Coordinates of C-alpha atoms and ligand atoms in Angstrom, one line a residue:
M27 CA -10.9 -16.4 -39.1
S28 CA -12.9 -15.9 -35.9
Q29 CA -16.2 -14.1 -36.8
P30 CA -16.2 -10.4 -36.0
I31 CA -17.0 -9.0 -32.5
S32 CA -20.6 -9.3 -32.0
T33 CA -22.8 -5.4 -31.3
S34 CA -26.2 -5.3 -29.2
G35 CA -27.7 -3.3 -27.9
A36 CA -30.9 -0.1 -28.1
Q37 CA -28.3 1.6 -31.2
S38 CA -29.4 6.3 -30.7
A39 CA -30.7 8.2 -34.1
A40 CA -26.6 9.3 -33.7
G41 CA -25.1 5.7 -33.5
A42 CA -24.0 5.9 -30.0
D43 CA -25.2 3.4 -27.3
V44 CA -24.3 0.4 -29.0
T45 CA -22.6 -2.3 -26.8
H46 CA -19.9 -4.7 -27.8
R47 CA -19.0 -8.0 -26.6
V48 CA -16.1 -9.3 -26.6
R49 CA -15.3 -12.9 -26.6
V50 CA -12.3 -14.3 -24.3
G51 CA -10.9 -16.9 -23.8
I52 CA -7.8 -17.5 -21.2
L53 CA -4.5 -19.7 -21.4
G54 CA -3.7 -20.2 -17.9
C55 CA -6.4 -19.6 -14.4
G56 CA -3.5 -19.2 -11.4
N57 CA -2.7 -16.0 -10.2
V58 CA -3.0 -13.7 -13.3
G59 CA -5.5 -14.8 -15.4
G60 CA -7.5 -15.6 -12.2
S61 CA -7.6 -12.8 -11.2
L62 CA -8.0 -11.3 -15.0
A63 CA -11.1 -13.1 -15.0
A64 CA -12.2 -12.2 -11.3
L65 CA -12.4 -7.7 -12.7
L66 CA -13.7 -8.6 -15.9
Q67 CA -17.3 -10.3 -14.5
R68 CA -16.7 -8.2 -11.1
D69 CA -17.1 -5.0 -13.2
A70 CA -18.3 -6.1 -16.9
D71 CA -21.0 -3.1 -16.0
H72 CA -18.7 -0.1 -16.2
L73 CA -16.3 -1.3 -18.7
V74 CA -18.8 -0.9 -21.2
E75 CA -19.9 2.3 -19.6
R76 CA -16.7 2.4 -20.3
T77 CA -15.0 1.6 -23.4
S78 CA -18.5 0.0 -24.4
L79 CA -17.4 -3.2 -25.1
R80 CA -19.4 -6.4 -23.2
F81 CA -16.5 -9.6 -21.9
E82 CA -17.5 -12.2 -21.8
V83 CA -15.2 -14.8 -21.0
T84 CA -15.5 -18.1 -23.0
R85 CA -13.0 -20.2 -22.5
V86 CA -10.4 -20.3 -20.2
A87 CA -7.4 -23.4 -20.2
V88 CA -5.4 -24.7 -17.3
R89 CA -3.8 -27.9 -17.4
N90 CA -5.9 -29.4 -13.8
L91 CA -9.6 -29.0 -13.4
S92 CA -10.2 -29.6 -10.0
A93 CA -7.5 -27.4 -9.1
E94 CA -9.7 -25.0 -6.3
R95 CA -9.8 -21.1 -8.3
I96 CA -9.6 -18.0 -7.7
V97 CA -12.3 -16.9 -9.4
E98 CA -15.6 -18.9 -10.2
L99 CA -16.2 -19.6 -12.9
P100 CA -19.8 -20.5 -15.6
S101 CA -19.8 -25.0 -15.8
G102 CA -18.8 -26.3 -19.1
V103 CA -15.5 -22.7 -19.0
L104 CA -12.8 -24.4 -17.4
T105 CA -11.1 -26.7 -20.6
R106 CA -7.6 -28.4 -20.9
D107 CA -7.4 -28.3 -24.3
S108 CA -5.9 -25.2 -25.3
E109 CA -5.1 -25.5 -28.9
E110 CA -8.9 -25.7 -29.1
L111 CA -9.3 -22.9 -26.9
V112 CA -7.1 -19.9 -29.6
T113 CA -9.2 -21.9 -32.4
A114 CA -12.8 -21.2 -31.5
D115 CA -15.0 -20.4 -33.2
D116 CA -16.7 -18.1 -29.4
V117 CA -12.9 -17.2 -28.7
D118 CA -12.4 -13.8 -29.7
V119 CA -9.8 -12.9 -28.3
V120 CA -6.7 -15.4 -26.7
V121 CA -5.1 -13.7 -23.1
E122 CA -1.7 -15.1 -22.4
A123 CA -0.9 -16.0 -18.6
M124 CA 0.2 -19.2 -18.6
G125 CA 3.6 -18.2 -18.5
G126 CA 7.4 -20.6 -20.1
I127 CA 8.2 -20.2 -23.5
E128 CA 6.4 -23.9 -24.6
P129 CA 3.6 -24.9 -25.1
A130 CA 3.0 -21.4 -24.7
R131 CA 5.1 -19.9 -28.0
H132 CA 2.4 -22.0 -30.7
L133 CA -0.6 -21.8 -28.7
V134 CA 0.5 -17.9 -29.2
A135 CA 0.8 -18.3 -32.7
A136 CA -1.7 -20.9 -33.4
A137 CA -4.5 -18.3 -31.9
L138 CA -2.8 -14.9 -34.5
D139 CA -2.8 -17.4 -37.7
A140 CA -7.2 -17.6 -36.6
G141 CA -6.1 -13.6 -36.8
K142 CA -7.0 -14.4 -32.8
P143 CA -5.1 -10.5 -31.0
V144 CA -3.5 -11.8 -28.4
V145 CA -2.7 -10.0 -25.1
T146 CA -0.8 -12.4 -23.0
A147 CA 1.9 -11.7 -19.8
N148 CA 5.0 -13.1 -20.4
K149 CA 7.7 -12.1 -20.3
E150 CA 9.9 -15.2 -20.9
L151 CA 8.2 -15.8 -25.0
I152 CA 8.3 -11.8 -25.8
A153 CA 11.8 -11.1 -24.3
N154 CA 12.9 -14.9 -26.3
V155 CA 10.7 -15.9 -29.3
G156 CA 8.9 -12.1 -29.2
E157 CA 9.9 -11.3 -32.9
E158 CA 8.7 -14.8 -34.6
L159 CA 5.2 -13.7 -33.5
F160 CA 5.3 -9.8 -33.7
A161 CA 6.1 -10.7 -36.8
A162 CA 2.7 -13.6 -37.0
A163 CA 1.0 -11.2 -36.0
A164 CA 1.6 -8.6 -38.8
A165 CA 0.7 -11.0 -41.1
S166 CA -3.0 -11.5 -40.2
G167 CA -3.0 -8.1 -38.9
V168 CA -4.6 -8.6 -35.5
D169 CA -2.7 -7.2 -32.1
L170 CA 0.5 -8.7 -29.7
T171 CA 0.6 -6.7 -26.7
F172 CA 3.0 -6.8 -23.3
E173 CA 2.2 -4.5 -21.3
A174 CA 2.0 -6.6 -18.4
A175 CA 5.3 -8.6 -18.9
V176 CA 7.5 -5.8 -18.2
A177 CA 6.8 -4.4 -13.7
G178 CA 3.4 -6.1 -13.5
G179 CA 1.0 -3.3 -11.9
V180 CA 2.9 -0.3 -14.2
P181 CA 1.7 0.6 -17.4
L182 CA 5.4 1.5 -19.3
I183 CA 4.5 -0.4 -22.5
G184 CA 1.9 1.8 -23.8
V185 CA 3.7 4.7 -22.1
L186 CA 6.9 3.5 -24.4
R187 CA 4.4 3.2 -27.4
N188 CA 2.4 5.7 -27.1
S189 CA 2.6 8.7 -24.9
L190 CA 6.9 8.3 -26.2
V191 CA 6.8 7.1 -29.7
G192 CA 7.9 10.3 -30.8
E193 CA 10.6 11.0 -28.4
R194 CA 14.1 10.7 -28.6
I195 CA 14.8 7.6 -25.6
T196 CA 18.0 8.1 -24.8
R197 CA 18.6 5.1 -21.2
V198 CA 15.8 3.1 -19.5
M199 CA 16.3 2.7 -16.1
G200 CA 14.5 0.4 -13.9
I201 CA 14.1 -1.7 -10.8
V202 CA 12.1 -4.2 -12.5
N203 CA 12.3 -7.6 -10.0
G204 CA 10.3 -6.9 -6.8
T205 CA 11.8 -9.6 -5.5
T206 CA 15.2 -8.4 -5.3
N207 CA 14.7 -5.2 -4.7
Y208 CA 13.0 -6.3 -1.2
I209 CA 15.7 -8.3 -0.4
L210 CA 18.2 -4.9 -1.0
T211 CA 15.7 -2.8 1.1
R212 CA 15.9 -4.8 4.2
M213 CA 19.2 -5.3 3.8
T214 CA 20.0 -2.0 3.9
E215 CA 17.0 -0.7 6.5
D216 CA 17.4 -3.5 8.6
G217 CA 20.9 -4.1 8.3
A218 CA 19.5 -7.9 7.6
D219 CA 22.6 -10.4 6.3
Y220 CA 21.5 -11.6 2.2
A221 CA 20.4 -15.3 3.2
D222 CA 18.5 -14.4 6.4
V223 CA 16.3 -11.3 4.2
L224 CA 16.2 -14.0 0.8
G225 CA 14.6 -16.7 4.2
E226 CA 12.6 -14.5 4.7
A227 CA 10.6 -13.8 1.8
Q228 CA 11.0 -17.0 1.1
R229 CA 8.0 -17.6 4.0
L230 CA 6.8 -14.4 2.6
G231 CA 6.1 -15.8 -1.3
Y232 CA 7.8 -13.1 -2.4
A233 CA 10.7 -15.2 -3.1
E234 CA 11.0 -18.9 -5.4
A235 CA 12.4 -21.7 -3.5
D236 CA 14.2 -21.4 -6.0
P237 CA 15.5 -18.4 -6.5
T238 CA 17.6 -18.1 -9.2
A239 CA 15.9 -16.5 -11.8
D240 CA 15.3 -13.5 -9.8
V241 CA 18.7 -12.8 -8.0
E242 CA 20.8 -13.8 -10.3
G243 CA 19.4 -10.6 -12.1
F244 CA 18.0 -13.2 -15.2
D245 CA 13.8 -12.7 -14.7
A246 CA 15.1 -8.6 -14.4
G247 CA 18.0 -9.1 -18.6
A248 CA 15.3 -11.3 -19.8
K249 CA 12.9 -7.6 -19.1
A250 CA 15.3 -4.9 -19.8
A251 CA 15.6 -7.3 -23.2
I252 CA 11.8 -6.8 -24.2
L253 CA 12.5 -2.6 -22.6
A254 CA 15.6 -1.7 -24.9
M255 CA 13.6 -3.2 -28.2
T256 CA 10.3 -1.2 -27.0
A257 CA 12.4 1.8 -26.0
F258 CA 14.0 1.7 -29.6
G259 CA 12.5 0.3 -31.9
A260 CA 15.9 -2.1 -31.8
K261 CA 15.5 -6.0 -32.2
V262 CA 17.3 -7.7 -28.0
V263 CA 17.0 -10.9 -26.7
A264 CA 16.9 -11.7 -23.1
G265 CA 20.7 -13.5 -24.3
D266 CA 22.6 -10.5 -25.3
V267 CA 22.0 -9.4 -21.9
Y268 CA 24.6 -9.0 -19.2
A269 CA 23.2 -10.4 -16.1
E270 CA 25.1 -10.1 -12.5
G271 CA 22.6 -10.6 -9.2
I272 CA 22.8 -9.8 -5.7
S273 CA 23.8 -12.6 -4.2
G274 CA 27.6 -11.7 -4.0
I275 CA 26.3 -7.8 -1.9
G276 CA 27.3 -8.4 1.7
K277 CA 26.8 -5.8 4.8
G278 CA 30.3 -3.8 3.8
D279 CA 28.9 -2.8 0.4
I280 CA 25.2 -2.2 2.0
A281 CA 27.1 -0.1 4.3
A282 CA 29.6 1.6 2.2
A283 CA 26.7 2.8 -0.3
A284 CA 25.1 4.3 3.5
R285 CA 28.4 5.7 4.0
M286 CA 28.4 8.0 0.2
G287 CA 25.3 8.8 0.6
H288 CA 23.4 6.0 -1.8
V289 CA 21.3 2.7 -1.8
I290 CA 22.0 -0.1 -3.3
K291 CA 19.1 -1.0 -6.4
L292 CA 19.8 -4.4 -8.9
L293 CA 19.6 -2.4 -12.3
A294 CA 18.3 -2.9 -15.7
V295 CA 19.5 -0.1 -18.0
A296 CA 18.5 0.4 -21.3
E297 CA 20.9 2.7 -23.3
R298 CA 21.5 3.3 -26.8
Q299 CA 24.9 6.2 -27.2
N300 CA 26.3 6.5 -30.9
G301 CA 24.0 4.6 -32.8
E302 CA 24.5 1.7 -30.2
I303 CA 22.4 0.6 -27.8
A304 CA 23.8 -1.0 -24.4
V305 CA 21.7 -3.7 -22.2
R306 CA 23.0 -4.8 -19.0
V307 CA 21.3 -5.8 -15.0
H308 CA 23.2 -5.2 -12.5
P309 CA 23.3 -3.2 -9.1
A310 CA 24.4 -0.5 -8.1
M311 CA 24.9 2.2 -6.3
V312 CA 22.7 4.9 -6.7
P313 CA 22.0 8.5 -5.0
I314 CA 19.8 8.7 -1.9
D315 CA 18.3 12.3 -3.4
H316 CA 17.9 9.9 -6.8
P317 CA 14.4 8.9 -7.9
L318 CA 15.2 5.4 -7.7
A319 CA 16.2 5.2 -4.7
S320 CA 13.3 5.4 -3.2
V321 CA 11.5 3.1 -4.9
R322 CA 11.6 0.4 -1.5
D323 CA 10.6 -3.2 -0.7
A324 CA 8.7 -4.8 -3.6
F325 CA 7.6 -2.0 -5.8
N326 CA 9.0 -1.9 -8.9
A327 CA 9.9 1.7 -11.4
V328 CA 10.9 3.0 -14.8
F329 CA 13.1 5.8 -14.9
L330 CA 13.6 7.5 -18.6
E331 CA 15.3 9.9 -20.0
G332 CA 14.5 11.3 -23.4
E333 CA 16.0 14.2 -25.6
A334 CA 12.7 16.5 -24.9
V335 CA 10.9 14.7 -22.4
E336 CA 14.3 14.7 -20.5
D337 CA 13.7 12.3 -16.2
L338 CA 10.3 10.5 -16.6
M339 CA 9.5 7.6 -13.2
L340 CA 6.7 5.1 -14.0
Y341 CA 6.6 3.1 -10.4
G342 CA 3.9 0.8 -8.7
R343 CA 3.3 -2.9 -8.5
G344 CA 5.5 -4.8 -10.5
A345 CA 3.8 -7.7 -9.5
G346 CA 0.3 -9.9 -8.2
G347 CA -2.4 -10.9 -9.7
F348 CA -5.2 -7.6 -9.5
P349 CA -2.4 -5.0 -10.9
T350 CA -0.7 -7.6 -13.3
A351 CA -4.3 -8.1 -14.9
S352 CA -4.7 -4.6 -14.4
A353 CA -2.1 -4.0 -16.9
M354 CA -3.5 -6.4 -19.7
L355 CA -7.0 -5.6 -19.0
G356 CA -6.1 -2.1 -20.8
D357 CA -4.9 -4.4 -23.7
L358 CA -7.7 -6.5 -23.6
I359 CA -10.1 -2.9 -24.2
T360 CA -6.8 -1.7 -26.7
V361 CA -6.8 -4.7 -28.7
S362 CA -10.5 -5.4 -29.0
Q363 CA -11.3 -1.8 -29.7
N364 CA -9.0 -2.3 -33.0
L365 CA -10.0 -5.1 -33.8
R366 CA -13.6 -4.1 -34.2
R367 CA -12.1 -1.6 -36.6
G368 CA -10.1 -3.5 -38.3
V369 CA -6.5 -2.2 -37.4
C370 CA -3.7 -3.2 -35.6
D371 CA -1.0 -0.8 -33.8
G372 CA 1.4 -3.0 -35.4
F373 CA 4.6 -3.9 -34.1
G374 CA 8.0 -4.4 -35.5
P375 CA 9.7 -5.3 -38.1
L376 CA 12.8 -4.6 -35.0
A377 CA 15.8 -2.9 -37.0
A378 CA 19.3 -5.4 -36.3
A379 CA 21.0 -3.2 -33.6
R380 CA 24.8 -2.6 -32.9
L381 CA 24.9 -4.3 -29.5
R382 CA 27.4 -3.1 -27.5
P383 CA 29.5 -5.7 -25.6
I384 CA 29.5 -5.1 -22.2
D385 CA 33.8 -5.1 -21.5
E386 CA 33.0 -2.0 -24.1
T387 CA 30.4 -0.1 -21.7
H388 CA 31.0 3.1 -19.7
T389 CA 30.6 3.3 -15.7
A390 CA 31.5 5.1 -12.5
Y391 CA 32.9 2.6 -10.2
H392 CA 33.8 2.2 -6.3
L393 CA 35.8 -0.5 -5.0
Q394 CA 37.6 -0.8 -1.6
F395 CA 40.9 -3.2 -1.0
D396 CA 42.5 -4.4 2.3
V397 CA 46.2 -3.7 1.9
T398 CA 49.2 -3.9 4.0
D399 CA 49.3 -0.8 6.6
K400 CA 52.3 0.7 5.2
P401 CA 53.8 3.9 3.0
G402 CA 53.9 3.9 -1.2
V403 CA 50.9 1.3 -0.8
L404 CA 48.2 4.1 -1.2
A405 CA 51.1 5.2 -4.3
A406 CA 51.2 1.9 -6.2
V407 CA 47.7 0.6 -6.1
A408 CA 46.7 4.6 -7.8
G409 CA 49.6 4.4 -9.7
V410 CA 48.0 0.9 -12.0
F411 CA 44.1 2.9 -12.6
G412 CA 46.4 5.9 -14.0
Q413 CA 47.4 2.9 -15.8
H414 CA 45.1 2.1 -17.0
G415 CA 43.1 5.2 -17.7
V416 CA 41.9 4.5 -15.4
S417 CA 40.7 8.5 -13.5
I418 CA 40.2 8.5 -9.7
R419 CA 37.2 10.7 -8.3
S420 CA 38.5 10.1 -5.1
V421 CA 40.3 7.7 -2.5
E422 CA 39.1 7.0 1.2
Q423 CA 42.1 5.1 3.4
T424 CA 40.7 4.6 6.1
T425 CA 41.7 1.5 9.7
R426 CA 40.6 -0.2 11.8
D427 CA 40.2 1.0 15.9
G428 CA 42.5 -0.5 17.2
A429 CA 43.4 -2.3 15.2
T430 CA 46.8 -4.2 15.3
D431 CA 46.9 -6.3 12.3
G432 CA 49.0 -4.0 10.7
I433 CA 45.5 -4.0 7.6
A434 CA 44.6 -0.9 6.4
H435 CA 41.2 -0.1 3.9
L436 CA 41.2 1.6 0.3
E437 CA 37.7 2.5 -1.0
F438 CA 38.1 4.3 -4.9
I439 CA 35.3 5.9 -6.8
T440 CA 36.4 6.1 -10.6
H441 CA 35.1 8.7 -12.0
R442 CA 33.0 6.9 -15.7
A443 CA 35.0 4.2 -16.5
R444 CA 35.2 1.9 -20.0
E445 CA 34.1 -2.0 -18.4
A446 CA 37.6 -3.6 -20.1
D447 CA 40.0 -0.8 -18.0
V448 CA 38.1 -1.3 -14.5
A449 CA 38.8 -5.1 -15.3
S450 CA 41.9 -5.1 -15.8
T451 CA 43.2 -2.8 -12.5
L452 CA 41.6 -5.3 -10.7
R453 CA 43.7 -8.2 -12.5
E454 CA 46.7 -6.4 -12.0
V455 CA 46.3 -4.5 -8.0
R456 CA 45.4 -8.2 -7.3
N457 CA 49.0 -9.0 -7.9
L458 CA 50.6 -6.9 -6.1
D459 CA 52.2 -7.5 -2.5
A460 CA 50.7 -5.4 0.0
V461 CA 46.9 -6.6 -1.6
R462 CA 45.4 -9.1 0.9
H463 CA 41.9 -8.7 -0.8
I464 CA 39.3 -6.7 -3.2
G465 CA 36.0 -6.3 -2.6
N466 CA 33.5 -6.1 -4.6
A467 CA 33.5 -4.1 -7.4
I468 CA 29.9 -2.4 -7.4
R469 CA 28.9 0.7 -10.6
V470 CA 28.1 4.3 -9.0
I471 CA 25.3 5.7 -10.9
G472 CA 25.0 9.1 -11.3
Q473 CA 28.7 10.6 -11.3
Ligands
LIG525 P1 0.5 -19.6 -12.4 O1 -0.4 -18.9 -10.8 O2 1.3 -20.6 -11.8 O3 -0.3 -19.7 -13.6 C1 -0.5 -20.5 -14.6 C2 -1.8 -20.8 -15.2 O4 -1.0 -21.6 -16.3 C3 -2.0 -22.2 -14.1 O5 -3.7 -21.9 -13.9 C4 -1.9 -23.5 -14.7 O6 -2.6 -23.9 -14.8 C5 -2.0 -22.2 -16.2 N1 -1.0 -23.9 -17.1 C6 0.5 -23.8 -17.7 N2 1.1 -24.6 -18.1 C7 -0.3 -25.3 -19.0 C8 -0.2 -25.7 -20.0 N3 0.3 -26.6 -20.5 N4 -1.7 -26.7 -20.5 C9 -2.5 -25.2 -19.7 N5 -2.6 -24.2 -18.2 C10 -1.1 -24.5 -18.2 O7 1.8 -18.0 -12.8 P2 1.2 -16.9 -12.8 O8 2.0 -16.0 -11.6 O9 -0.5 -16.2 -12.6 O10 2.0 -16.1 -14.1 C11 1.1 -16.3 -16.0 C12 2.2 -15.9 -15.8 O11 1.5 -14.2 -16.1 C13 4.1 -15.1 -16.2 O12 4.1 -15.6 -17.3 C14 4.2 -14.8 -16.0 O13 5.8 -13.9 -16.0 C15 4.1 -13.2 -15.5 N6 3.6 -12.8 -14.4 C16 3.3 -12.9 -13.2 C17 3.1 -11.8 -12.2 C18 2.6 -12.5 -11.5 O14 2.3 -11.5 -9.8 N7 2.6 -14.0 -10.9 C19 2.8 -10.5 -12.7 C20 3.5 -10.4 -14.3 C21 4.1 -11.8 -14.9 P3 -3.1 -25.6 -13.4 O15 -4.0 -24.5 -12.7 O16 -4.1 -26.3 -14.0 O17 -1.8 -25.5 -13.3

């Protein structure tokens, strides 16, 4: 166990004006860890005024001691020995900003076992092995906090865990991946192609050289699991989340959404209905007057619905060193105050919940088909919808101006329907002789 946070400074008769020194060990000194160390240095006096805590970064673990850093650290602070850092006597609180599951998992566990609270920004860690680490934190009576793991600088987890802890949340719906939101914004506003915008995003540093985790929805899926876990107190891991990305979205889909007064966004959705939890990530058409439609470029936002609070949205920067460090700083102050008082907020144990499979969820759909332009085809296609219990909200048939190829374009918007029924409708429509091409099936929000 580390020594309790030490106190110093003049103490007034009323016991005020005491400064508590908190020694911080940071795992990682990249974008996030380096920015947090810089923030703690720059704002040290301000933090004493606001919190009575004087933070001192005593150790920072990295892989490469000679790499250039965004923060200047006193000599001897940088170390390659992360194992020693997490149990060192001169570290009161551990910040994990290295990323990935191992070695972060065993280092965080070792810090918690040694009685040190941990603040992490690591979505992979929390979404995959969060439960075992929360149990380790509870066993040691210290905090494990993860504000920065979802939507970077947006203080969302604290709102869910504190302000809204008594609220019956029914749905959390968010834009939690800045890369895909940037790509979809450029496609919508500039009429650009997916591949061109992805290349531009990679040049600007908004997208990784391997963009798979972002564009296929896996990054948002890990965040959706954390949102579900936090909003509903339920056991949900990344592998439970159905994920569909944006790599198949084309100009035609963006244009179809615009014709309906919608924009396409990649949404992370966690809902609770009749004691079941449904968690998924997919592109969706969002009405232009919905608050999420106005979230542009690399910004993030999470729209919450609760029985008493009704609708609420949190918006901000989902990534970037300083916005993310700001979220971690809030956690660092909370866990340090708790450590000083000998308490912890505790998270869990998480309740086992029935997770509703994607096939059993209900959503409205936008569906489009190219068909042979002859009498009876529209009725035949619509008939298949009816046989599978998928009710049609609107349908439009168009032919391209001057077209002589005998092809008509059909666009349907359904009422909310069971995913499995929509899938079986599409399978059967595909077998109709008159159907030449089936476009993307895109879910529609707000129907
Ligand atoms: P980063 O720039 O790549 O920095 C990672 C740091 O961890 C580097 O300093 C690296 O050391 C160190 N590190 C990695 N493996 C290590 C090991 N085995 N032993 C010791 N040090 C090790 O990453 P980042 O962007 O700061 O992200 C850190 C975490 O924050 C991730 O979990 C990420 O998902 C999360 N996050 C990031 C953002 C963001 O905007 N970047 C936003 C929200 C959450 P070297 O420098 O020596 O290689």
